[in-house]
Amino acid sequence: MDRAYGDRMARTLAIRLAVLRNAHALSMVPSTPPERRHQLHRDWRGHYAVDLIHPYRLIFKPNHRPLPRLPDGGIDVAEITAIMIVDVIDYH
């Protein structure tokens, strides 16, 4: 990784962490770019990601027990107020 790419990644990561830190609930983290909060599936079921610099993602999961649920069984992102950072990876 060259220095310019590393600097850009560090800035992007700092911005995403600030967005997550300042959100009162996960629903306040935009699901549109540049953050693009999205729920993951398969091996990452129960986790979420936000975009960093393609192809990398910041992976996190709700830090709630029990997990807030919607009537249909989905996760209630409006009630997720704590998360745990898991990794920064290219999961593709």
Short mmCIF file of the C-alpha atoms (twelve columns), coordinates in Angstrom:
data_MODEL
# 
_entry.id   MODEL 
# 
loop_
_atom_site.group_PDB 
_atom_site.id 
_atom_site.type_symbol 
_atom_site.label_atom_id 
_atom_site.label_alt_id 
_atom_site.label_comp_id 
_atom_site.label_asym_id 
_atom_site.label_seq_id 
_atom_site.Cartn_x 
_atom_site.Cartn_y 
_atom_site.Cartn_z 
_atom_site.pdbx_PDB_model_num 
ATOM 1  C CA . MET A 1  0.000   0.000   0.000  1 
ATOM 2  C CA . ASP A 2  1.541   3.308   -0.999 1 
ATOM 3  C CA . ARG A 3  1.601   6.250   1.389  1 
ATOM 4  C CA . ALA A 4  -1.027  8.313   -0.491 1 
ATOM 5  C CA . TYR A 5  -3.460  5.363   -0.447 1 
ATOM 6  C CA . GLY A 6  -2.746  4.775   3.250  1 
ATOM 7  C CA . ASP A 7  -3.357  8.437   4.070  1 
ATOM 8  C CA . ARG A 8  -6.622  8.417   2.108  1 
ATOM 9  C CA . MET A 9  -7.734  5.216   3.859  1 
ATOM 10 C CA . ALA A 10 -6.890  6.676   7.278  1 
ATOM 11 C CA . ARG A 11 -8.912  9.846   6.546  1 
ATOM 12 C CA . THR A 12 -11.873 7.843   5.249  1 
ATOM 13 C CA . LEU A 13 -11.794 5.517   8.248  1 
ATOM 14 C CA . ALA A 14 -11.675 8.492   10.645 1 
ATOM 15 C CA . ILE A 15 -14.697 10.054  8.920  1 
ATOM 16 C CA . ARG A 16 -16.725 6.816   9.068  1 
ATOM 17 C CA . LEU A 17 -15.867 6.331   12.739 1 
ATOM 18 C CA . ALA A 18 -16.969 9.911   13.465 1 
ATOM 19 C CA . VAL A 19 -20.296 9.293   11.680 1 
ATOM 20 C CA . LEU A 20 -20.847 6.124   13.718 1 
ATOM 21 C CA . ARG A 21 -19.816 7.805   16.975 1 
ATOM 22 C CA . ASN A 22 -22.139 10.780  16.422 1 
ATOM 23 C CA . ALA A 23 -25.195 8.776   15.392 1 
ATOM 24 C CA . HIS A 24 -27.700 8.395   18.225 1 
ATOM 25 C CA . ALA A 25 -28.939 5.204   16.572 1 
ATOM 26 C CA . LEU A 26 -27.808 3.027   13.686 1 
ATOM 27 C CA . SER A 27 -30.725 4.312   11.619 1 
ATOM 28 C CA . MET A 28 -28.980 7.723   11.559 1 
ATOM 29 C CA . VAL A 29 -26.005 6.310   9.626  1 
ATOM 30 C CA . PRO A 30 -26.801 6.896   5.939  1 
ATOM 31 C CA . SER A 31 -27.586 3.867   3.799  1 
ATOM 32 C CA . THR A 32 -26.599 5.884   0.737  1 
ATOM 33 C CA . PRO A 33 -23.029 6.710   -0.382 1 
ATOM 34 C CA . PRO A 34 -20.538 7.651   0.825  1 
ATOM 35 C CA . GLU A 35 -21.207 5.706   4.054  1 
ATOM 36 C CA . ARG A 36 -23.663 3.189   2.578  1 
ATOM 37 C CA . ARG A 37 -24.592 1.377   5.781  1 
ATOM 38 C CA . HIS A 38 -25.763 -2.094  4.871  1 
ATOM 39 C CA . GLN A 39 -26.607 -5.328  6.615  1 
ATOM 40 C CA . LEU A 40 -24.461 -8.326  5.731  1 
ATOM 41 C CA . HIS A 41 -25.523 -11.898 5.000  1 
ATOM 42 C CA . ARG A 42 -24.169 -15.453 4.900  1 
ATOM 43 C CA . ASP A 43 -20.983 -15.760 6.994  1 
ATOM 44 C CA . TRP A 44 -21.443 -12.180 8.224  1 
ATOM 45 C CA . ARG A 45 -25.126 -12.519 9.209  1 
ATOM 46 C CA . GLY A 46 -25.997 -10.117 12.024 1 
ATOM 47 C CA . HIS A 47 -23.209 -7.711  11.065 1 
ATOM 48 C CA . TYR A 48 -23.259 -4.403  9.217  1 
ATOM 49 C CA . ALA A 49 -20.728 -2.568  7.086  1 
ATOM 50 C CA . VAL A 50 -19.981 0.910   5.848  1 
ATOM 51 C CA . ASP A 51 -17.906 1.606   2.769  1 
ATOM 52 C CA . LEU A 52 -14.336 2.748   3.042  1 
ATOM 53 C CA . ILE A 53 -12.137 2.861   -0.059 1 
ATOM 54 C CA . HIS A 54 -13.179 0.162   -2.503 1 
ATOM 55 C CA . PRO A 55 -13.034 -2.751  -1.896 1 
ATOM 56 C CA . TYR A 56 -12.611 -2.294  1.869  1 
ATOM 57 C CA . ARG A 57 -15.428 -2.128  4.393  1 
ATOM 58 C CA . LEU A 58 -15.622 -1.333  8.098  1 
ATOM 59 C CA . ILE A 59 -17.485 -4.267  9.686  1 
ATOM 60 C CA . PHE A 60 -19.414 -3.914  12.955 1 
ATOM 61 C CA . LYS A 61 -22.228 -5.558  14.856 1 
ATOM 62 C CA . PRO A 62 -24.906 -4.343  17.246 1 
ATOM 63 C CA . ASN A 63 -23.806 -4.538  20.861 1 
ATOM 64 C CA . HIS A 64 -27.200 -5.285  22.439 1 
ATOM 65 C CA . ARG A 65 -28.610 -8.221  24.367 1 
ATOM 66 C CA . PRO A 66 -31.318 -8.860  23.490 1 
ATOM 67 C CA . LEU A 67 -31.113 -7.482  19.975 1 
ATOM 68 C CA . PRO A 68 -33.926 -4.979  19.266 1 
ATOM 69 C CA . ARG A 69 -36.340 -6.550  16.797 1 
ATOM 70 C CA . LEU A 70 -39.121 -5.339  14.548 1 
ATOM 71 C CA . PRO A 71 -42.505 -7.106  14.594 1 
ATOM 72 C CA . ASP A 72 -41.475 -8.976  11.416 1 
ATOM 73 C CA . GLY A 73 -38.306 -10.287 13.131 1 
ATOM 74 C CA . GLY A 74 -35.860 -7.914  11.430 1 
ATOM 75 C CA . ILE A 75 -33.344 -5.859  13.371 1 
ATOM 76 C CA . ASP A 76 -34.711 -2.496  14.541 1 
ATOM 77 C CA . VAL A 77 -31.873 -0.154  13.511 1 
ATOM 78 C CA . ALA A 78 -33.687 2.782   15.155 1 
ATOM 79 C CA . GLU A 79 -33.083 1.061   18.511 1 
ATOM 80 C CA . ILE A 80 -29.428 0.085   17.919 1 
ATOM 81 C CA . THR A 81 -27.489 2.567   20.050 1 
ATOM 82 C CA . ALA A 82 -24.272 0.614   20.628 1 
ATOM 83 C CA . ILE A 83 -22.029 -1.234  18.192 1 
ATOM 84 C CA . MET A 84 -18.789 -3.189  18.321 1 
ATOM 85 C CA . ILE A 85 -16.214 -2.735  15.544 1 
ATOM 86 C CA . VAL A 86 -15.164 -6.122  14.207 1 
ATOM 87 C CA . ASP A 87 -12.788 -5.598  11.278 1 
ATOM 88 C CA . VAL A 88 -11.710 -3.660  8.211  1 
ATOM 89 C CA . ILE A 89 -11.631 -6.077  5.302  1 
ATOM 90 C CA . ASP A 90 -12.415 -6.803  1.677  1 
ATOM 91 C CA . TYR A 91 -15.078 -9.513  2.128  1 
ATOM 92 C CA . HIS A 92 -15.846 -9.854  -1.581 1 
# 
